[in-house]
Coordinates of C-alpha atoms and ligand atoms in Angstrom, one line a residue:
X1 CA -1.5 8.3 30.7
X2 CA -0.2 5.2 28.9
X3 CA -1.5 4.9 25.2
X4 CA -0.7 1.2 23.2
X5 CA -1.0 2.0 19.7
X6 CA -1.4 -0.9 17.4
X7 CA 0.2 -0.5 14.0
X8 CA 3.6 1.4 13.0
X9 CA 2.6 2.4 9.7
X10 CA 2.1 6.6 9.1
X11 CA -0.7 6.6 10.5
X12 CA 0.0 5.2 14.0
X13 CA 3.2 7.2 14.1
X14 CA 1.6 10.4 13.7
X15 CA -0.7 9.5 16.3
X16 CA 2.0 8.9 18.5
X17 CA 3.5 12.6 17.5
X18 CA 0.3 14.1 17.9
X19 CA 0.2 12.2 21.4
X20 CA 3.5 13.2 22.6
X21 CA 3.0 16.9 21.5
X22 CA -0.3 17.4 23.4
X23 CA 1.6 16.6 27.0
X24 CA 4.7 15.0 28.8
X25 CA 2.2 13.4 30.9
X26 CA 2.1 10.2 28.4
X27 CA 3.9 7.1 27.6
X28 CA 2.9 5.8 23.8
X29 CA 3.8 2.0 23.3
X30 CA 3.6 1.0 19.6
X31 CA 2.7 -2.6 19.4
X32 CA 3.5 -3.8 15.3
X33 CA 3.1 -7.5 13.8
X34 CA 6.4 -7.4 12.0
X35 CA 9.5 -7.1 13.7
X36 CA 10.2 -4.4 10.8
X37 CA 8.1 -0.8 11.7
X38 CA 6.5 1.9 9.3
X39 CA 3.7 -0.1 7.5
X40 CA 3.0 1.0 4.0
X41 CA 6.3 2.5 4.1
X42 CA 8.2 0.2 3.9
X43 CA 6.3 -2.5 2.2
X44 CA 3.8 0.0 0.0
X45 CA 5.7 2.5 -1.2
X46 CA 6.9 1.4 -5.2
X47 CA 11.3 0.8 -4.3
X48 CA 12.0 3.0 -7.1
X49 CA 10.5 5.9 -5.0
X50 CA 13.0 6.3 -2.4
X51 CA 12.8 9.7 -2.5
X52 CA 8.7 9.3 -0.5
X53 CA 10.5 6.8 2.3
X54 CA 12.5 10.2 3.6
X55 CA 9.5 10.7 6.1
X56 CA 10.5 7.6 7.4
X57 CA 13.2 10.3 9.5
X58 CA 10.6 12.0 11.2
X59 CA 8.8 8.3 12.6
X60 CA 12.0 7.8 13.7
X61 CA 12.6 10.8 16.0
X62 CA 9.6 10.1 17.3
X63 CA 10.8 6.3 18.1
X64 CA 13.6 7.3 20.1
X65 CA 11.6 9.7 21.9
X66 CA 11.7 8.3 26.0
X67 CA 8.1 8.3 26.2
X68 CA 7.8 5.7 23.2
X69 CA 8.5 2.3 23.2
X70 CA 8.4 -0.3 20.3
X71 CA 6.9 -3.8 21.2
X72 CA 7.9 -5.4 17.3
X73 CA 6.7 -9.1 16.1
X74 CA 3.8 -8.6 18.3
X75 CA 0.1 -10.0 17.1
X76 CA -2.9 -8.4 18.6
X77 CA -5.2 -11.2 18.6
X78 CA -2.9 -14.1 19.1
X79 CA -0.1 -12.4 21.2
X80 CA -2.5 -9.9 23.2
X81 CA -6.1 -9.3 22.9
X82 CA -7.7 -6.4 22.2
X83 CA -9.5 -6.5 25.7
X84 CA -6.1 -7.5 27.6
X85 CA -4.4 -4.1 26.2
X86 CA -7.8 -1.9 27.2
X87 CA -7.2 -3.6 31.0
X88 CA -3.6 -2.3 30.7
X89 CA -3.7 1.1 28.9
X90 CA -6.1 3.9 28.8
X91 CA -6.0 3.9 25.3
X92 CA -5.6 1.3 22.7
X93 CA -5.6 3.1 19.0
X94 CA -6.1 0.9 16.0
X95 CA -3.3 2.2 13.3
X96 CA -3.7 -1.5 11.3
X97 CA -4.2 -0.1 7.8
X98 CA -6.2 -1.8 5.1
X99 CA -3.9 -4.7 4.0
X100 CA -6.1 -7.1 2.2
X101 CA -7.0 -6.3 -1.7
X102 CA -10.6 -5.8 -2.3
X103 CA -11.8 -9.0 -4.4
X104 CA -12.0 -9.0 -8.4
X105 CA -15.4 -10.6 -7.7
X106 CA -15.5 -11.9 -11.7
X107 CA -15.6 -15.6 -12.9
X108 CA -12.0 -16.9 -13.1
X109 CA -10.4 -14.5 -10.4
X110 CA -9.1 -17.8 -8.4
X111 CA -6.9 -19.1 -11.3
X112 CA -3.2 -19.2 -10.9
X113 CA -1.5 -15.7 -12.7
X114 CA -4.7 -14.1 -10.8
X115 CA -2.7 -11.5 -8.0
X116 CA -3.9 -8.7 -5.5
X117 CA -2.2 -5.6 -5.4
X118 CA -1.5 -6.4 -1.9
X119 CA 0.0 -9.5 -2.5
X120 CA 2.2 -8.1 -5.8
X121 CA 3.5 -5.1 -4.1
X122 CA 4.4 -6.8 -0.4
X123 CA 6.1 -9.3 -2.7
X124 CA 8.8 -7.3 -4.9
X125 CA 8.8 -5.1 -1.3
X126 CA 10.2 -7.9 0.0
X127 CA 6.9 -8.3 2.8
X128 CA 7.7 -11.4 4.5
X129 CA 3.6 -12.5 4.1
X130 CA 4.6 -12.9 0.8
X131 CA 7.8 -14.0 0.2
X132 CA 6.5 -17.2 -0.9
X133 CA 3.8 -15.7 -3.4
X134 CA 6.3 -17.0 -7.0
X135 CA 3.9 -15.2 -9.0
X136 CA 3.6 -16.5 -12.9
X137 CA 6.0 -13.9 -15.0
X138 CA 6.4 -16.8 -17.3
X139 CA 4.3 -14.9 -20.3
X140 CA 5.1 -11.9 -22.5
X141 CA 1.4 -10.1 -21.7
X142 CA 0.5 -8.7 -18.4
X143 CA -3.4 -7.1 -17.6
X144 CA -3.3 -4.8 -14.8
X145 CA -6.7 -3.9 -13.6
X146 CA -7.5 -0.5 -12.6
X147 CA -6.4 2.9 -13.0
X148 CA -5.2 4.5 -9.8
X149 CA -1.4 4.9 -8.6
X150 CA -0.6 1.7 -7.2
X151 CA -1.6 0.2 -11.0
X152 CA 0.8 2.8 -12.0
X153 CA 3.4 1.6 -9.7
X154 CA 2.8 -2.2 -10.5
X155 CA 3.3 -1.0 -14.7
X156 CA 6.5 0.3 -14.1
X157 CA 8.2 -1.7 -11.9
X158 CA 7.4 -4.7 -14.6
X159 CA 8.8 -3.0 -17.2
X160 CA 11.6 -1.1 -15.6
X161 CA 15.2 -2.7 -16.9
X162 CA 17.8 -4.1 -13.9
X163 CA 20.1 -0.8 -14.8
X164 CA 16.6 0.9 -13.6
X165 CA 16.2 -0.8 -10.6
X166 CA 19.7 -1.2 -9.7
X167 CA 19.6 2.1 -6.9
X168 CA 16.2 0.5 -5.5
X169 CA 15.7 -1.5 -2.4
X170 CA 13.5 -4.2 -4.5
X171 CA 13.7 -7.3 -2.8
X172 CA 16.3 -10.0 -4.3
X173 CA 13.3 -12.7 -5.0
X174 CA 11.7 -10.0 -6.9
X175 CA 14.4 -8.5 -9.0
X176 CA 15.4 -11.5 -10.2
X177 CA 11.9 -13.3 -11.0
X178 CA 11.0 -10.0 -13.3
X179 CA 14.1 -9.4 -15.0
X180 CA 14.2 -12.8 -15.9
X181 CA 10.4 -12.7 -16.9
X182 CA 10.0 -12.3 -21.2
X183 CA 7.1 -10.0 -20.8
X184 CA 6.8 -7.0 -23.2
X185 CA 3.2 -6.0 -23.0
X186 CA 1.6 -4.4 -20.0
X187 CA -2.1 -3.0 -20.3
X188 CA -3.4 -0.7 -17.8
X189 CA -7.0 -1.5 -18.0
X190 CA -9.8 1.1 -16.6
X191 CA -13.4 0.9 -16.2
X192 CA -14.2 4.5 -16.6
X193 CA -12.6 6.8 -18.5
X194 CA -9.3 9.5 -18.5
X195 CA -10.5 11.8 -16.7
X196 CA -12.3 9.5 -13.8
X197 CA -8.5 8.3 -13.6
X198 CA -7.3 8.0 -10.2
X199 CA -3.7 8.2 -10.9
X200 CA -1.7 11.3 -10.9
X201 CA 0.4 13.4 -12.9
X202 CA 3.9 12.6 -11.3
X203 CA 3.4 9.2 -11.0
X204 CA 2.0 9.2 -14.8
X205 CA 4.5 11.1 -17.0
X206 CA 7.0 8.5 -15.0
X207 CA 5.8 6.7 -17.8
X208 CA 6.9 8.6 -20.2
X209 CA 10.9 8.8 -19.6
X210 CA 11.5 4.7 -19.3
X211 CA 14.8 3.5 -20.8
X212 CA 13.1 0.1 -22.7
X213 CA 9.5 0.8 -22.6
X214 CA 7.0 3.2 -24.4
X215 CA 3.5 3.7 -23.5
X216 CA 1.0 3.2 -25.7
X217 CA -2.5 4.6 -26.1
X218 CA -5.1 5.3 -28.7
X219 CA -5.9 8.5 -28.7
X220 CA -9.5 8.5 -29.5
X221 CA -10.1 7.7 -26.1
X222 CA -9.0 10.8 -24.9
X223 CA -12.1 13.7 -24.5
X224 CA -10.9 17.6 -25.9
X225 CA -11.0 18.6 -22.7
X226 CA -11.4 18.3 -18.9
X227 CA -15.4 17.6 -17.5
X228 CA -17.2 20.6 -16.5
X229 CA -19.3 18.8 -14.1
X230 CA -15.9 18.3 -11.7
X231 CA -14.5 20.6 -9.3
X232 CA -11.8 23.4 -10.0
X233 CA -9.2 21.2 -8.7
X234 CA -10.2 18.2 -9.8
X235 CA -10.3 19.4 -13.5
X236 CA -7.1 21.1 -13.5
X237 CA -6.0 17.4 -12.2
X238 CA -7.7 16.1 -15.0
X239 CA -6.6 18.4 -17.7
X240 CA -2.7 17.7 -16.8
X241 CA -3.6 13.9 -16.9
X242 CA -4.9 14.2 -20.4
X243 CA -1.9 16.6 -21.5
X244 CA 0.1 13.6 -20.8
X245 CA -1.5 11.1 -22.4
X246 CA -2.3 13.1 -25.5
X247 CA 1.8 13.3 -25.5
X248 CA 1.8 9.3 -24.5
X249 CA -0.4 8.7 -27.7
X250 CA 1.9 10.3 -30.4
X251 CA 5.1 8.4 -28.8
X252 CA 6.6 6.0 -30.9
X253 CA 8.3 2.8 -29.2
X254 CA 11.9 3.9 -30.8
X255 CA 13.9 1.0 -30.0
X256 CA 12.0 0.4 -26.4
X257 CA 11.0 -3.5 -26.3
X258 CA 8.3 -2.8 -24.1
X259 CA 5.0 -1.4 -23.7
X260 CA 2.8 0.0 -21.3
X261 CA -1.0 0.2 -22.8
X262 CA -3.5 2.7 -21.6
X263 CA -6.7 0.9 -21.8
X264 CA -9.7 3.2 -20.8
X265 CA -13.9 2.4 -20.7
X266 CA -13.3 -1.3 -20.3
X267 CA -14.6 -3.1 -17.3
X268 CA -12.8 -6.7 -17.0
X269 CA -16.1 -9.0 -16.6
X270 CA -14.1 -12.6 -16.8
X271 CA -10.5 -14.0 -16.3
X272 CA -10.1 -16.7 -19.3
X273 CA -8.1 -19.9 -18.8
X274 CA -8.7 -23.5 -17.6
X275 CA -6.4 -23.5 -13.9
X276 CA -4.3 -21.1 -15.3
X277 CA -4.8 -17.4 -16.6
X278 CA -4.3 -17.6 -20.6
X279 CA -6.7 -14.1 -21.1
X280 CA -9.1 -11.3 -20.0
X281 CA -12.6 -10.7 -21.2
X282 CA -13.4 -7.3 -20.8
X283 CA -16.8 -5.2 -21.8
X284 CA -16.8 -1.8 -23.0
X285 CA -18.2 1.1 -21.1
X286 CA -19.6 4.3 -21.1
X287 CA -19.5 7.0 -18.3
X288 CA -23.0 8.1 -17.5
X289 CA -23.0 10.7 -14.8
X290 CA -19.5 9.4 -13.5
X291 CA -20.6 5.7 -13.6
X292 CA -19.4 2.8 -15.9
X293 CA -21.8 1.8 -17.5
X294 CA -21.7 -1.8 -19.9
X295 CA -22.1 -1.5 -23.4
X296 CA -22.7 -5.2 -24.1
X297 CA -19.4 -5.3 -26.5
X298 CA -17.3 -7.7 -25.2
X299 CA -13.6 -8.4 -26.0
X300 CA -10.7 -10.5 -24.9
X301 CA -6.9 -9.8 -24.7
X302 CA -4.5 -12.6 -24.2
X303 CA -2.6 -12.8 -21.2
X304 CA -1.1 -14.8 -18.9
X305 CA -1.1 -12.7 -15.7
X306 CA -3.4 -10.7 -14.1
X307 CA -3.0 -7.9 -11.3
X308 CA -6.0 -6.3 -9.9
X309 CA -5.0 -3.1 -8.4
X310 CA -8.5 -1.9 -7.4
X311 CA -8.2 -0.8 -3.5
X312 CA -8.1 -2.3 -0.4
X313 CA -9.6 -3.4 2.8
X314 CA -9.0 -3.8 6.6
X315 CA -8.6 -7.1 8.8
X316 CA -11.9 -6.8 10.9
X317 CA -10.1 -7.6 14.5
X318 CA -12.0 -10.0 17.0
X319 CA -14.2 -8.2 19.2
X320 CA -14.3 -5.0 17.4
X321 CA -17.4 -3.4 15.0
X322 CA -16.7 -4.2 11.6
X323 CA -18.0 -2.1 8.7
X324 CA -18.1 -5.0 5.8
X325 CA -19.4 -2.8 3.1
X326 CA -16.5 -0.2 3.7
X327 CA -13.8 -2.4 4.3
X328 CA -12.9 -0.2 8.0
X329 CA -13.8 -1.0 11.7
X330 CA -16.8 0.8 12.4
X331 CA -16.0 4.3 14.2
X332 CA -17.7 7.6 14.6
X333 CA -15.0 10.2 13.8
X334 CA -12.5 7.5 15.0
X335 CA -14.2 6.0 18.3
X336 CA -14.7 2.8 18.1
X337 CA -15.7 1.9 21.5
X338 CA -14.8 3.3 25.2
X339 CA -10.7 3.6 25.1
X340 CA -10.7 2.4 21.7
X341 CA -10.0 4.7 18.7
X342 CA -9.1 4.0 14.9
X343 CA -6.9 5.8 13.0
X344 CA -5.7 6.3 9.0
X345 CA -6.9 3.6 6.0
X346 CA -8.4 1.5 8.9
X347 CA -10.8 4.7 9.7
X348 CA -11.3 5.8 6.2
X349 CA -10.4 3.4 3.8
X350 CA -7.7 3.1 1.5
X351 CA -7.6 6.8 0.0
X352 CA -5.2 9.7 0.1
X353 CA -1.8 10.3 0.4
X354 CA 0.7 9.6 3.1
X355 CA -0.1 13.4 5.0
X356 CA -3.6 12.1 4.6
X357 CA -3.0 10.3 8.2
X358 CA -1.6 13.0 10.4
X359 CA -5.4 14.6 11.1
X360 CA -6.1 11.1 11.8
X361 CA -2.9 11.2 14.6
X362 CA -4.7 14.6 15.9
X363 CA -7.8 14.1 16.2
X364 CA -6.7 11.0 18.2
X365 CA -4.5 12.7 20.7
X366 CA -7.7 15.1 21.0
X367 CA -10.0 12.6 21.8
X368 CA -7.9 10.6 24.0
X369 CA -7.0 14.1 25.9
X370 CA -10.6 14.7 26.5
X371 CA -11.8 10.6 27.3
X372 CA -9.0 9.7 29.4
X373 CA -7.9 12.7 31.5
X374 CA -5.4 12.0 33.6
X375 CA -5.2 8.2 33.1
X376 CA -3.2 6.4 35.2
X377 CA -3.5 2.2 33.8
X378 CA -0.3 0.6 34.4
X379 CA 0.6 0.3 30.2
X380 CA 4.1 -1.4 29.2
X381 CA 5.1 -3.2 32.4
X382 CA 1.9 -4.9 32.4
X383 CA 2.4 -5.9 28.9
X384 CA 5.9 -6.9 29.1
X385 CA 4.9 -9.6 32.2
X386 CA 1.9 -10.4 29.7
X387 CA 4.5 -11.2 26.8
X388 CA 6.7 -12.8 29.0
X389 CA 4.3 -15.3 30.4
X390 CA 3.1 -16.5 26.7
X391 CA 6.5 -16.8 25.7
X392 CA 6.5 -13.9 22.6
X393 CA 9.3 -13.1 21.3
X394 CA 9.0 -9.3 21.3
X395 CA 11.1 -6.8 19.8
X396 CA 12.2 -3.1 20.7
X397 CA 13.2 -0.6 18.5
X398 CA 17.2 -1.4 18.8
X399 CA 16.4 -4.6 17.6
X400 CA 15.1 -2.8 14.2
X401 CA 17.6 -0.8 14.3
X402 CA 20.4 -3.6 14.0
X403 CA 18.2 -5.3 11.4
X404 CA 18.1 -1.8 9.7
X405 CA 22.2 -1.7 10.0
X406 CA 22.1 -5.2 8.7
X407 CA 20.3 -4.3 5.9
X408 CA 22.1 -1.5 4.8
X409 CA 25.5 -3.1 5.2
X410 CA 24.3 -5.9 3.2
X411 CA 23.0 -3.7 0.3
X412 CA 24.8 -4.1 -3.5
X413 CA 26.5 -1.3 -4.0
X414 CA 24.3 2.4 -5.2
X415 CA 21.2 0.7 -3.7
X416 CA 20.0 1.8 0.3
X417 CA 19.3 -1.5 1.6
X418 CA 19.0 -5.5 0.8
X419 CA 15.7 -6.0 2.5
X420 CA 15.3 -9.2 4.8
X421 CA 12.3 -11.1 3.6
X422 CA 11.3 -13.9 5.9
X423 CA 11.0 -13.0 10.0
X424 CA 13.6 -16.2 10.5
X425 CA 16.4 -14.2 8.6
X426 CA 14.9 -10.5 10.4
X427 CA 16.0 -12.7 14.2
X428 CA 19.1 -14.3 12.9
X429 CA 20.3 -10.7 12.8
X430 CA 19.5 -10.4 16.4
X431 CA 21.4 -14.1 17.4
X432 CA 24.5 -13.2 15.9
Ligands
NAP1 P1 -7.4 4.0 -6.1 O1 -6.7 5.3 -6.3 O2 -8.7 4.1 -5.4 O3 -7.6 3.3 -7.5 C1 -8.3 2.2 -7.6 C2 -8.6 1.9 -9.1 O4 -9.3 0.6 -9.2 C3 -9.5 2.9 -9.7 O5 -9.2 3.2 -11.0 C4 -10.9 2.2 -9.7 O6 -11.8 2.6 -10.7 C5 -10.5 0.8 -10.0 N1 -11.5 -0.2 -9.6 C6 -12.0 -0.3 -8.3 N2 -12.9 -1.4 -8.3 C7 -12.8 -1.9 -9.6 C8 -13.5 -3.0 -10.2 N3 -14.3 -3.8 -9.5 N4 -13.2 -3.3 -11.5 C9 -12.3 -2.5 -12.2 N5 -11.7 -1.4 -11.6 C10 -11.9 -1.1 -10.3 O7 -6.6 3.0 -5.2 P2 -5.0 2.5 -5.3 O8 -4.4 2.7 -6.6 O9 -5.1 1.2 -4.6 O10 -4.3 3.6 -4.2 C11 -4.7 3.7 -2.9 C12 -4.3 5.0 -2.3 O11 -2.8 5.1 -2.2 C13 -4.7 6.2 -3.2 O12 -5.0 7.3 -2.5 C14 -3.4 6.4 -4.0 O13 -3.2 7.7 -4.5 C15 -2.3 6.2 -2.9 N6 -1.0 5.9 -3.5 C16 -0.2 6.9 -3.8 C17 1.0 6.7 -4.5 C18 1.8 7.9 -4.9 O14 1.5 9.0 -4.5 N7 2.9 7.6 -5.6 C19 1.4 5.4 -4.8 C20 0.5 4.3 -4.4 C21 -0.7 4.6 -3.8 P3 -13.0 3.6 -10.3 O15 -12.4 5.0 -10.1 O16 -13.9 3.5 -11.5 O17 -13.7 3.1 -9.0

């Protein structure tokens, strides 16, 4: 059975686990846009979390296993089609993630200093879509909008000193524009309240133990106590969340420049400025049976950049049911169409943790087991003349794995890597 899997992010690699566990009788080819694999990984994951790219060992077992082959730098859509890889393979999984930011749909949200979470992260991550993004740090007050973990990430890593970041694989670019940036104020701004907060408790008492910045929070936004309307879990969640920001709002900056604001009930409704971003106007709320609800006050904040971390959504892929109001290609349990299955934040949306994915990987394998049966499509020789005839420059996995030596050798010293950040210096690696 030959299985093309489209996407090297968790998601498709635990698909192809899943796949290669169920029988020998396969051959999994992972087909990734980047010459670079492992997705979110890579260019998701905040640099100073290292520490959450280990699983990035157990994708690469799985690489080297014979059955698998890498096809990297790879497009579906301009390099194959999504009906040329169902004539070749018996399966075609979609692992392609949710890569777009959902839209700040307010007034303003097109001015310069306005940035997706999408955008920001693949840019200090060194995401070669965005190498060019040279967002505006040229201001000493920063809004970020919403209150889940990648918001948390985004604070940090803006207020983070060079000795911080120093053992991080932050891209060049990136270090350098924000260390050089004068901004001292960061405001995490949420449109419901502490305990609707998405973040959690790791990744928020990380704010806490910064070398030059203090957060900041008034602490009459904080309820007595966790919401007895939410689950067990979800309240002991809640609860640790608030013992942390009841210690956040009795911390005193101390010689820390910096601070990172905790904003809660306030719903951004405009971005202020003429082209560029000089402030936020944001309305108070009030959770009514776990909505945000407007109170009609209105306020504004000065600032002169503005990231919207608020979730994310898929690329809808020619040919291929797309659920607009969810942001996923349409599936039933991860079917999309005969031979075609969807896996991870493509299937579900952007939610959950890295482990989230591997059910997604086994319920894959399952359904593929039961579809296809024996199989018996021709799969990567019939790509390979395909590539080969339009001239793609494809990739397999010892190419990333001299860019990945590259990388390393190149990296300043006490930091893992120095990360290429446009595809032209990713193949100059392979022309030496
Ligand atoms: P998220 O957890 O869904 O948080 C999104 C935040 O944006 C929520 O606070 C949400 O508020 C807010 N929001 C959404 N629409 C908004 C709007 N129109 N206006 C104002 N606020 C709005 O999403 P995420 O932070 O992008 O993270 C995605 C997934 O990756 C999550 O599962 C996350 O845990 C995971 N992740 C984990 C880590 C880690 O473990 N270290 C790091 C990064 C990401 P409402 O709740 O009111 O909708």
């Amino acid at each position: 059975m030959s299985v093309a899997i489209v996407g090297s992010g968790p998601a498709g690699f635990y698909t192809a686990e899943a796949l290669l566990r169920a029988g020998d009788d396969v051959r999994v080819d992972i087909i990734e846009r980047l010459p670079t694999p492992f997705g979110l990984i890579r260019a998701g994951v905040a640099p100073d979390h290292a520490k959450t790219r280990n699983v990035i060992r157990a994708y690469d077992k799985t690489a080297r296993a014979a059955a698998v082959r890498y096809y990297g730098n790879v497009t579906l859509g301009r390099d194959v089609t999504l009906d040329a890889l169902s004539e070749i393979y018996d399966a075609v999984v979609l692992a392609t993630g949710a890569p777009r930011d959902r839209s700040l749909a307010i007034p303003g949200a097109d001015k310069t200093g306005v940035y997706g979470a999408a955008a920001f992260v693949g840019w200090y991550n060194g995401h070669p879509d965005f190498h060019d993004l040279n967002p505006e740090l040229n201001t000493m007050a920063a809004a970020v909008i919403g209150i889940g973990n990648v918001a948390v990430d985004i604070a940090r890593i803006l207020v983070k000193t060079p000795e911080e970041m120093a053992g991080t694989d932050i891209a060049d670019h990136a270090a350098a524009a924000i260390h050089a940036s004068p901004l001292v104020d960061v405001t995490m701004f949420g449109r419901r309240g502490p305990l609707q907060a998405k973040f959690s408790n790791v990744e928020l008492r990380e704010m806490g133990e910064l070398a030059d910045a203090c957060p900041m929070l008034d602490a009459a936004q904080l309820p007595a106590h966790g919401d007895d309307f939410l689950s067990d879990r979800d309240r002991r969640m809640a609860e640790r969340n608030l013992a942390t920001l009841r210690g956040f709002s009795t911390m005193a900056p101390a010689g820390r420049r910096k601070r990172v604001h905790f904003c809660f009930f306030s719903n951004p409704v405009a971005v202020l400025g003429d082209a560029r971003v000089t402030g936020l106007r944001l309305e108070r709320t009030v959770v009514e049976d776990g909505r945000a609800v407007g109170t009609g006050e209105v306020f504004d904040i000065p600032c002169g950049l503005v990231l919207s971390a608020i979730g994310y959504h898929s690329d809808p892929i020619p040919g291929v049911p797309f659920d607009e109001k969810r942001g996923i290609i349409a599936n039933r349990d991860g079917r999309v169409a005969p031979g075609v299955y969807v896996v991870g934040w493509a299937k579900r949306g952007p939610s959950g943790v890295i482990g989230s994915n591997k059910p997604d990987g086994l319920d894959a394998a399952a359904q593929i087991r039961a579809d296809v049966g024996a199989g018996g499509k021709p799969g990567r020789e019939a790509l390979e003349l395909r590539l080969a005839a339009t001239g793609v420059r494809w990739m397999g996995y010892e190419d990333w794995q001299r860019i990945d030596a590259a990388e390393i050798a190149a990296a300043a010293p006490g930091a893992p890597r120095r990360k290429f950040t446009t595809i032209a210096d990713m193949l100059a690696v392979l022309d030496r």
